[in-house]
mmCIF file of C-alpha atoms and ligand atoms in Angstrom:
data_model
loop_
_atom_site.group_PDB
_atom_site.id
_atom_site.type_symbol
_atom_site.label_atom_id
_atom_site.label_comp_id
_atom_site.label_asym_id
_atom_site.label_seq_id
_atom_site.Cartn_x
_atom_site.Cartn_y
_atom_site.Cartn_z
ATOM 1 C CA UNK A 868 -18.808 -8.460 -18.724
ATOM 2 C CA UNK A 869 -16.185 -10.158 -20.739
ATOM 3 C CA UNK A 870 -14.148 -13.578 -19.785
ATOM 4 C CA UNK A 871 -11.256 -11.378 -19.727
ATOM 5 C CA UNK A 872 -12.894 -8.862 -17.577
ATOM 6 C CA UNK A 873 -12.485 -11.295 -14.376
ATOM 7 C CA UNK A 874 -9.918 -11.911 -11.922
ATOM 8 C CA UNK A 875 -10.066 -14.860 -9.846
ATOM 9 C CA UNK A 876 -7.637 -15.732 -7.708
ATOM 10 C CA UNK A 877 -7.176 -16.576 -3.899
ATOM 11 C CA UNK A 878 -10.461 -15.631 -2.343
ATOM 12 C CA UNK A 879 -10.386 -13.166 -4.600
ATOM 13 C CA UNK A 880 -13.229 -12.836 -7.753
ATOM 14 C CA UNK A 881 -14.005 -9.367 -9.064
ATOM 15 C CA UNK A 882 -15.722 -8.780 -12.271
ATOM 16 C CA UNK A 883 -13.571 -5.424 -13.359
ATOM 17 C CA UNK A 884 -16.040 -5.084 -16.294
ATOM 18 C CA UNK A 885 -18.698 -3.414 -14.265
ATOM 19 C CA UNK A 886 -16.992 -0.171 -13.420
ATOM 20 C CA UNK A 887 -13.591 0.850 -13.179
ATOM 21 C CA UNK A 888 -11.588 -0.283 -9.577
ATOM 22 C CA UNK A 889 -9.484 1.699 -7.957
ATOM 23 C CA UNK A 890 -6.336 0.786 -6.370
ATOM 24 C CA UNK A 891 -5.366 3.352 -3.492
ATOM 25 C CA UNK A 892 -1.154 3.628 -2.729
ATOM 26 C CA UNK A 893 0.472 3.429 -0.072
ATOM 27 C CA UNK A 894 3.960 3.623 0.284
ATOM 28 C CA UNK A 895 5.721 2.802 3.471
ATOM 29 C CA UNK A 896 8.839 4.068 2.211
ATOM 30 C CA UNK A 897 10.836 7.491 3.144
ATOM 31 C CA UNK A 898 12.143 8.156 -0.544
ATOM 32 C CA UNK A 899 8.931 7.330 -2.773
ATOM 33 C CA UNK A 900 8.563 10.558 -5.998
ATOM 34 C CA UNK A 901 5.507 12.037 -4.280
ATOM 35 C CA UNK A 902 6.616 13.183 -0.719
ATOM 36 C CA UNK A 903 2.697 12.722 0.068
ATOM 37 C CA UNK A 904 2.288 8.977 -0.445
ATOM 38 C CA UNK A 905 5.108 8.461 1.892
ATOM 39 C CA UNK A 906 4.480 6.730 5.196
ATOM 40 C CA UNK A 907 7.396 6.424 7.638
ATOM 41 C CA UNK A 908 5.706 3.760 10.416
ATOM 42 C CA UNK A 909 3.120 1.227 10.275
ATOM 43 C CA UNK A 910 0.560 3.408 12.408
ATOM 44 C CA UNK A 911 0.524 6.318 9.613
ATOM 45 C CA UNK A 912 0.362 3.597 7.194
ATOM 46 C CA UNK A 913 -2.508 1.719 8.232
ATOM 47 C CA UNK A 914 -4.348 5.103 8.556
ATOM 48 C CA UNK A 915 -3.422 5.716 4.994
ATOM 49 C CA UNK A 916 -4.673 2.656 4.218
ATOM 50 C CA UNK A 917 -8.040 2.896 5.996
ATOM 51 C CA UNK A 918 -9.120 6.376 5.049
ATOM 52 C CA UNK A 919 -8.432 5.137 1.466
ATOM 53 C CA UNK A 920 -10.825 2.491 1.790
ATOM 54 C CA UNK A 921 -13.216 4.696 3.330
ATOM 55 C CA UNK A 922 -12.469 7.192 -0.016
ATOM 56 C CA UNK A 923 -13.471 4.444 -1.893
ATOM 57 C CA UNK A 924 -10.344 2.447 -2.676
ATOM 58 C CA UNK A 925 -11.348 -1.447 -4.569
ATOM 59 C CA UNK A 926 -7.612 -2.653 -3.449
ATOM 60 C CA UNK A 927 -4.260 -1.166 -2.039
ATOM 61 C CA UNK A 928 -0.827 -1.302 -2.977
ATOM 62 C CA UNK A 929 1.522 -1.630 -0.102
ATOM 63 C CA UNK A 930 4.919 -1.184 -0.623
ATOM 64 C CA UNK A 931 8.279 -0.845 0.669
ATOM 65 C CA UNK A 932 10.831 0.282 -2.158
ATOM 66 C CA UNK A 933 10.443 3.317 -4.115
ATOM 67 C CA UNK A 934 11.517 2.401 -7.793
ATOM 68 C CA UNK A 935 11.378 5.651 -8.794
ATOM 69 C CA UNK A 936 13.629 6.843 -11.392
ATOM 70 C CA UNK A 937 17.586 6.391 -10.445
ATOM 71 C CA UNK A 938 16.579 4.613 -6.861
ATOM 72 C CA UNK A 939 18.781 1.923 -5.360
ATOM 73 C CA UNK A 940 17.306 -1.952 -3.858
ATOM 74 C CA UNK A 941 16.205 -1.663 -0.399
ATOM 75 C CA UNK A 942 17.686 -4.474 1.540
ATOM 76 C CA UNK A 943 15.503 -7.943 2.138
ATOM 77 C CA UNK A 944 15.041 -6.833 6.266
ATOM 78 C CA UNK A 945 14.071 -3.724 5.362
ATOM 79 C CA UNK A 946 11.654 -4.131 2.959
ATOM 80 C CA UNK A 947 9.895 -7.290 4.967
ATOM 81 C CA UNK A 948 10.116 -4.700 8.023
ATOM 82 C CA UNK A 949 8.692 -1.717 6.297
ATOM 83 C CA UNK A 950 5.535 -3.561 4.762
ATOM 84 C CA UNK A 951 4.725 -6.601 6.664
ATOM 85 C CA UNK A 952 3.354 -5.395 9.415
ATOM 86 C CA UNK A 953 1.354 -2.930 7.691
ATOM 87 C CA UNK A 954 -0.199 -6.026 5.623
ATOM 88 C CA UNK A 955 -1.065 -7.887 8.634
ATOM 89 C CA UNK A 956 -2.650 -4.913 10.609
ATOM 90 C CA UNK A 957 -4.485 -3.774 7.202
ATOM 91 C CA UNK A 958 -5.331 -7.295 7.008
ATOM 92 C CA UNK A 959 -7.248 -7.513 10.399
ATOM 93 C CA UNK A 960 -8.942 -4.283 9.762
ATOM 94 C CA UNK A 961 -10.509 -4.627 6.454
ATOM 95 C CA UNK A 962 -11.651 -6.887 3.876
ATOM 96 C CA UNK A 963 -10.191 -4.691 0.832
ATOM 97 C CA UNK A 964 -8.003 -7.285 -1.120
ATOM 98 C CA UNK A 965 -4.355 -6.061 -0.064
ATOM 99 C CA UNK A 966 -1.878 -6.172 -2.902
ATOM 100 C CA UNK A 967 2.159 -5.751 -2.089
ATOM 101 C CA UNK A 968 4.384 -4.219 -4.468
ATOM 102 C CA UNK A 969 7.638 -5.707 -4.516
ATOM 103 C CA UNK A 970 9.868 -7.715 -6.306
ATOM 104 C CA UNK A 971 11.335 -10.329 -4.315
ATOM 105 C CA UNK A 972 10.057 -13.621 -3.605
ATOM 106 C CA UNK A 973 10.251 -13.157 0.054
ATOM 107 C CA UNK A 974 8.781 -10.299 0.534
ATOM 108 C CA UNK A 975 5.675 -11.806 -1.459
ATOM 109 C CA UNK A 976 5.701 -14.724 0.241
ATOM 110 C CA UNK A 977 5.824 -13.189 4.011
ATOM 111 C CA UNK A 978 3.025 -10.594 2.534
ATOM 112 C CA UNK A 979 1.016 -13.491 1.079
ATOM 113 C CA UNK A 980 1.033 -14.947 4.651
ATOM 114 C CA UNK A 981 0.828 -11.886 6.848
ATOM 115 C CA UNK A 982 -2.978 -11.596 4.251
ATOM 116 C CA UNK A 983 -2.059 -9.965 0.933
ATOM 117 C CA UNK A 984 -3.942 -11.692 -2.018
ATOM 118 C CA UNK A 985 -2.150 -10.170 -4.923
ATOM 119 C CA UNK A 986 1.539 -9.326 -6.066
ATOM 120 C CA UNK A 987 2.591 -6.266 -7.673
ATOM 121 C CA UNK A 988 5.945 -6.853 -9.375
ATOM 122 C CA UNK A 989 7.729 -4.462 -11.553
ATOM 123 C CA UNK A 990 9.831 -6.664 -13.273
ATOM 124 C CA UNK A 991 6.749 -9.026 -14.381
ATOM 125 C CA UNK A 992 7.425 -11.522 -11.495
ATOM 126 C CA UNK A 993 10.861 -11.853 -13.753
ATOM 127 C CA UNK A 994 13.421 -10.352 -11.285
ATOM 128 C CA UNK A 995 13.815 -12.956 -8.580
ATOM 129 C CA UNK A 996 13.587 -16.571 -10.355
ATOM 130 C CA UNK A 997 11.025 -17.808 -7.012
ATOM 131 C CA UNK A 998 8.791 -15.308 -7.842
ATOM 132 C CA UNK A 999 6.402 -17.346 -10.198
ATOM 133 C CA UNK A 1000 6.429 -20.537 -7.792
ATOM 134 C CA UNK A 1001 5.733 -18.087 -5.130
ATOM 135 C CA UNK A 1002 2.450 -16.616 -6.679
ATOM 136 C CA UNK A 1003 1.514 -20.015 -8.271
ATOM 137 C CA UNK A 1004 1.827 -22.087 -4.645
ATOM 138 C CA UNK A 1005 -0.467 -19.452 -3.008
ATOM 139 C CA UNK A 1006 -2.888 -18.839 -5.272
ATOM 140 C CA UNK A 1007 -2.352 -15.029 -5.637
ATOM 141 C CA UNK A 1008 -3.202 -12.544 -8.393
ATOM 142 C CA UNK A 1009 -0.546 -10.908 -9.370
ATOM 143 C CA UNK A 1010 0.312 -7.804 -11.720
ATOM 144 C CA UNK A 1011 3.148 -8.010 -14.666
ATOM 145 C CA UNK A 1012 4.107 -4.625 -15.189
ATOM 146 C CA UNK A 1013 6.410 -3.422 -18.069
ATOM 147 C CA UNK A 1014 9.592 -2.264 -17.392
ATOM 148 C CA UNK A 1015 12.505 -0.936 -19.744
ATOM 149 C CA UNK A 1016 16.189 -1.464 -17.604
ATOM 150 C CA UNK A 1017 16.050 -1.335 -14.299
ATOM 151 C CA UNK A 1018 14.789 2.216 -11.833
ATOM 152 C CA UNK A 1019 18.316 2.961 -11.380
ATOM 153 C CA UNK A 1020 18.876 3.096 -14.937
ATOM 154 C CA UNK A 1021 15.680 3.046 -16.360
ATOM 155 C CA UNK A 1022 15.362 6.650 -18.174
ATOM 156 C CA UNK A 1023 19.249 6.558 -19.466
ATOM 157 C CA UNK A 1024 17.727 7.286 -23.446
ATOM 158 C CA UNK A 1025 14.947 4.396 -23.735
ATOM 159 C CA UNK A 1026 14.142 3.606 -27.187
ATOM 160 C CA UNK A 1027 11.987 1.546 -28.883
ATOM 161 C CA UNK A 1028 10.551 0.665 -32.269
ATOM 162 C CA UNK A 1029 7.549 0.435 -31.807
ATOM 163 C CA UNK A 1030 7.126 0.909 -28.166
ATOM 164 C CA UNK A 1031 3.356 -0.274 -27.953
ATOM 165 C CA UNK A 1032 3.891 -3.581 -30.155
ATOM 166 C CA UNK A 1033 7.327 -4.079 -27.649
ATOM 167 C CA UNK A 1034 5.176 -3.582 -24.452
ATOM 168 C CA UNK A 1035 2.695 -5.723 -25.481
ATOM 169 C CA UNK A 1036 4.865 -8.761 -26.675
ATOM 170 C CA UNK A 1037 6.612 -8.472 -23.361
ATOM 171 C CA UNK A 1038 3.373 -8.822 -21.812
ATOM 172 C CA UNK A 1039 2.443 -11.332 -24.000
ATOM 173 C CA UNK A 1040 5.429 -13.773 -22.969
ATOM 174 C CA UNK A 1041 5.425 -13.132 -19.611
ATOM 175 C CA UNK A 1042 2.036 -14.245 -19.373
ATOM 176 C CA UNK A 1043 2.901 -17.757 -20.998
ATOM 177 C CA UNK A 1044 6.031 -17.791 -18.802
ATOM 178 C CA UNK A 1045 3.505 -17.749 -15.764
ATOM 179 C CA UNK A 1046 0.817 -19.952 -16.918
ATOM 180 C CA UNK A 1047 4.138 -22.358 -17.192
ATOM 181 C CA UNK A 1048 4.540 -22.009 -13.967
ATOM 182 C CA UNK A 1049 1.357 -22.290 -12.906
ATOM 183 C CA UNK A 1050 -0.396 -19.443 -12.207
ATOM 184 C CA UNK A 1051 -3.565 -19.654 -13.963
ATOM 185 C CA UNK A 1052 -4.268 -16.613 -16.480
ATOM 186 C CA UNK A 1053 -7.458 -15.236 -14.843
ATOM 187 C CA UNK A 1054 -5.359 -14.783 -12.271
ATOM 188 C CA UNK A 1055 -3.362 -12.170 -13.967
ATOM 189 C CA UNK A 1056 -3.811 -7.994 -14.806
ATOM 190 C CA UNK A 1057 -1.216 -6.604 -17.494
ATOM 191 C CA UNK A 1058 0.546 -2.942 -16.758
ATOM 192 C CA UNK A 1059 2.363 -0.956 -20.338
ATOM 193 C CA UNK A 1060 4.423 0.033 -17.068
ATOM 194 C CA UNK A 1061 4.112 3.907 -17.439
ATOM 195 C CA UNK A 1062 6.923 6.208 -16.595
ATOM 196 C CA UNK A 1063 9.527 2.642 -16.422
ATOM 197 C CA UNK A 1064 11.722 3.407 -19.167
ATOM 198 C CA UNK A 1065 9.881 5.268 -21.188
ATOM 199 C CA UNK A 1066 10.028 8.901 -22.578
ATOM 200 C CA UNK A 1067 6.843 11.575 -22.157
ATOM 201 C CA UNK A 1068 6.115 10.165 -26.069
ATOM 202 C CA UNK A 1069 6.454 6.772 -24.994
ATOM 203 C CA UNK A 1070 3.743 7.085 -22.238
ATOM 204 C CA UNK A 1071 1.413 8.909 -24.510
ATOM 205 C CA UNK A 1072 1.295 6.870 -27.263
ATOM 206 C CA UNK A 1073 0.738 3.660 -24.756
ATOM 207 C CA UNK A 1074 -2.260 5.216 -23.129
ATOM 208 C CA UNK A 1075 -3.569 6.204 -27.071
ATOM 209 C CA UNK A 1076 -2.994 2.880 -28.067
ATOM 210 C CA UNK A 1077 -3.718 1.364 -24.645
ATOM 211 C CA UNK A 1078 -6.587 -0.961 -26.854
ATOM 212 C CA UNK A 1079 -3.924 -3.033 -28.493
ATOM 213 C CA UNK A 1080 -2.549 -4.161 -24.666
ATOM 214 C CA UNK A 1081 -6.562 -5.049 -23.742
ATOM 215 C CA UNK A 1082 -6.147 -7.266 -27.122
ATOM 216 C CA UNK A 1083 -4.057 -9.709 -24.950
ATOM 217 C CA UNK A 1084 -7.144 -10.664 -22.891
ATOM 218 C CA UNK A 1085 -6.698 -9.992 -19.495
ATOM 219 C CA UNK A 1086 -7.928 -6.643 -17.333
ATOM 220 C CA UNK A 1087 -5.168 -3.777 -17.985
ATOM 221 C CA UNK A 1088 -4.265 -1.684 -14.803
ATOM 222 C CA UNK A 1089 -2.914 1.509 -15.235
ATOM 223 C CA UNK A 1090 -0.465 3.682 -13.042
ATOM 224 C CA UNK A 1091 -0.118 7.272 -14.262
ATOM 225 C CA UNK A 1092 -0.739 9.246 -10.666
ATOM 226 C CA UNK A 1093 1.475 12.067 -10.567
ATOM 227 C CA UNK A 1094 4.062 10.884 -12.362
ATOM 228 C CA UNK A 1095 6.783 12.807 -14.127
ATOM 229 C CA UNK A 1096 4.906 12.961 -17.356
ATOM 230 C CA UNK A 1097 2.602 14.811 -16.383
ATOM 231 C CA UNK A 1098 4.606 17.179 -14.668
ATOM 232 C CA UNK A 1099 6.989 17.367 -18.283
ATOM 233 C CA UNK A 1100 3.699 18.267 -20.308
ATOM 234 C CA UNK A 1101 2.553 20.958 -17.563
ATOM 235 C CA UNK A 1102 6.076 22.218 -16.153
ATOM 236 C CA UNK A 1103 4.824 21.151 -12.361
ATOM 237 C CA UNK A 1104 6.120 19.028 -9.186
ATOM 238 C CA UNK A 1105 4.286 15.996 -7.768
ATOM 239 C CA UNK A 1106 2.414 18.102 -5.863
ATOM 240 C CA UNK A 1107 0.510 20.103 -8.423
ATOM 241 C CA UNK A 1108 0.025 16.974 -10.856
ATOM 242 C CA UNK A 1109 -3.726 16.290 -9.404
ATOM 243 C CA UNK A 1110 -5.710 17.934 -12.424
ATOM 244 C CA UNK A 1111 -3.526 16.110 -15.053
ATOM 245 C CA UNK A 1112 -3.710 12.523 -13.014
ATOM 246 C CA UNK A 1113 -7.637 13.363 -13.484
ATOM 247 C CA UNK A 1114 -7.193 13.864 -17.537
ATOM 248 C CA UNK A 1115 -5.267 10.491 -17.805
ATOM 249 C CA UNK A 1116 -6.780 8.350 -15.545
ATOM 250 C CA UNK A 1117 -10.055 9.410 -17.798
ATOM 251 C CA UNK A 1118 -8.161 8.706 -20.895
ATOM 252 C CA UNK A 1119 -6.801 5.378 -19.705
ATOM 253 C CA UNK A 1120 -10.390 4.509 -18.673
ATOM 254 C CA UNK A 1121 -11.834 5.476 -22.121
ATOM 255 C CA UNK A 1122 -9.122 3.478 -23.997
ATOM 256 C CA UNK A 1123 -9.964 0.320 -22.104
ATOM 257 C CA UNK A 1124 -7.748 0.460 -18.173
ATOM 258 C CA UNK A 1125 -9.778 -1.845 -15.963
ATOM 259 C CA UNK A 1126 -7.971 -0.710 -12.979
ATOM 260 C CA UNK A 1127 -5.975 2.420 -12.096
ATOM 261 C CA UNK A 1128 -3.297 2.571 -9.204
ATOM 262 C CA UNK A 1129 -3.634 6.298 -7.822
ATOM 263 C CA UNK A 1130 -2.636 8.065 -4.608
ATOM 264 C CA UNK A 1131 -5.825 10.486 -4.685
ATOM 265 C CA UNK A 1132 -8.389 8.115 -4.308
ATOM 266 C CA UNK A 1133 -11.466 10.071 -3.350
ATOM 267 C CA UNK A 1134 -10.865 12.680 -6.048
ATOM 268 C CA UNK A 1135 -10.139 9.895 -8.864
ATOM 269 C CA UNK A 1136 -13.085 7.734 -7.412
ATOM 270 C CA UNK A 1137 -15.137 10.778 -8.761
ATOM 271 C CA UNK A 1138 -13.070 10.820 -12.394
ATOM 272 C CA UNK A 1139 -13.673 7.456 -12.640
ATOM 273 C CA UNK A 1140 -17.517 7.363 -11.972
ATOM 274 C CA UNK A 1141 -17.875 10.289 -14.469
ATOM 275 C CA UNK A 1142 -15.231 8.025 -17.516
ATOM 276 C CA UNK A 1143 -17.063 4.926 -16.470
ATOM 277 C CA UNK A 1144 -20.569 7.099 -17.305
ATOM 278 C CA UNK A 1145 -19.350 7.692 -20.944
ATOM 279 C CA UNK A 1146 -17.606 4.626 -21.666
ATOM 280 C CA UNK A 1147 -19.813 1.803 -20.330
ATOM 281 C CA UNK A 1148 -23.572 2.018 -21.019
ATOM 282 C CA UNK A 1149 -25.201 1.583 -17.018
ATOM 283 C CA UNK A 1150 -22.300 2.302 -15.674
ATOM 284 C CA UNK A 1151 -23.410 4.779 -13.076
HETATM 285 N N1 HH2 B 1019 4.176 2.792 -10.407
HETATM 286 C C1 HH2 B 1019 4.905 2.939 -9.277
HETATM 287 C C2 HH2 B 1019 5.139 1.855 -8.436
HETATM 288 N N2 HH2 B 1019 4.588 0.649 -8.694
HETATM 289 N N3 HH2 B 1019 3.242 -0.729 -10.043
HETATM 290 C C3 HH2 B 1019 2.480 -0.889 -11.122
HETATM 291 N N4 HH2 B 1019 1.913 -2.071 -11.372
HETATM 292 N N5 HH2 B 1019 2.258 0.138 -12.010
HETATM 293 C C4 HH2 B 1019 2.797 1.365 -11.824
HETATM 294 O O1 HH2 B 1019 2.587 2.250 -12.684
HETATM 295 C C5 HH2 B 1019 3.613 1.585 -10.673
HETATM 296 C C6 HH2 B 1019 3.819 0.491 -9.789
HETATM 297 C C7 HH2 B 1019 5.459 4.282 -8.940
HETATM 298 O O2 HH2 B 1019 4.590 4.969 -8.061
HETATM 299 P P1 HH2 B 1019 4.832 5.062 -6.479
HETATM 300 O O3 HH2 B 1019 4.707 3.697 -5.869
HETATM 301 O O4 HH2 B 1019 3.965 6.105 -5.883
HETATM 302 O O5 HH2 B 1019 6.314 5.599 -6.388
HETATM 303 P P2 HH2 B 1019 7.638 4.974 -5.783
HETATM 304 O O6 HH2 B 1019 8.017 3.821 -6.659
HETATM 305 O O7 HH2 B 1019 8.621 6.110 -5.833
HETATM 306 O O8 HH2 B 1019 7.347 4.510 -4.391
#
């Protein structure tokens, strides 16, 4: 294990260079793209969460505003009523680091209380201008995805240069913005931000050239379950997208993904032990 391989943050300190970890999704949301991940009241939620954990989940994502493709905001209530109370019962009932995916300050902040330990933010903790003192004043880990435009306009004709060398400088400055601000680096995992404005050749090349984003340093976590890509390159829904969320989580693990955000937890726990196998000596 690298340095760069460890995330330390809020009673938090996992060495991601020892096998891949596996964050499990849950979405307590009634609009999210894969009508599966959906969970429309805390109870259903915080079974979700549990039976992930039992599948083998290293974290979970708990959030409460789909930003798929073309969605709208979800109010500030009804966001903090969706997912809080699924972070504090979550909280009591396991010791699985709890991340929430959101983008606004308060909703990280009453998460980070209710017994989350990491934020999940979109927009690179760049949407709501508290965000950054937010994560820094708690301690937190937090994740600074990529994102082209915003979900409701996000896939209107993206276009890049050179979309790997734009992803990464985004990255790069986001992560000095938040050092600035005080949150310390090993604190920090780095997401290319697949499917956020980005076309299917877009995506691909990222996770082909997903080595140049591990240049930067820090652990890269990956989110490719399901997603519309995949369903583009095989011509199927959500719900048939299983086998080719198995081919590029293994990909993203072979080019360097640390961690990998998936709804199918107990059948990518298995792609990931079988990746890890071939691309880290001892891994198994
Ligand atoms: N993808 C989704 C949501 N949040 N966060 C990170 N860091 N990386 C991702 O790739 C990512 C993410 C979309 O998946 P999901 O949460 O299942 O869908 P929805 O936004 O429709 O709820």
């Amino acid at each position: 294990m690298t340095g760069s391989d460890r995330l330390e943050a809020r009673g938090l300190r996992l060495d991601l260079g020892v096998r891949t970890f596996l964050m499990g999704v849950v979405n307590c949301t009634p609009d999210s793209f894969y009508e599966q991940s959906r969970y429309a009241d805390t109870g259903s939620a915080v079974d979700a969460g549990l039976r992930m954990v039992a599948e083998g989940a290293d974290l979970l994502d708990l959030g409460g505003e789909s930003t798929r493709p073309g969605s709208e905001p979800v109010p500030l209530d009804e966001e903090l009523r969706r997912v809080v109370p699924v972070v504090r019962e979550l909280a009591r009932q396991t010791s699985v680091p709890l991340s929430v995916d959101t983008t606004k300050a308060a909703v990280a902040r009453a998460a980070l209380e209710a017994g989350a330990r990491m934020v999940n933010d979109v927009s690179a903790l760049a949407l709501d201008p508290e965000m950054p003192s937010v994560v820094a004043e708690s301690g937190a880990a937090a994740v600074l995805m990529h994102m082209r435009g915003r979900p409701r306009d996000m896939q209107a004709d993206p276009r890049y240069r050179d979309v790997v060398a734009e992803v990464t400088g985004f990255l790069r400055d986001r992560m000095i913005a938040c050092e600035e601000a005080g949150i310390p680096r090993t604190a920090l995992l780095l997401d290319p931000g697949i499917g956020f404005g980005k076309t299917l050749a877009h995506n691909l090349e990222i996770l082909r050239r997903l080595g140049e984003l591990v240049s930067l340093g820090r652990p890269v976590l990956v989110g490719v379950s399901r997603k519309s890509f995949i369903g583009t390159i095989l011509g199927l829904p959500s719900e048939d997208r299983l086998e080719g969320t198995a081919a590029a989580v293994a990909a993203s693990i072979l080019n360097g993904a640390r961690v990998v955000r998936v709804h199918d937890v107990a059948a990518m726990a298995r792609v990931a032990r079988v990746a890890d196998a071939i691309a880290r000596a001892g891994a198994p």
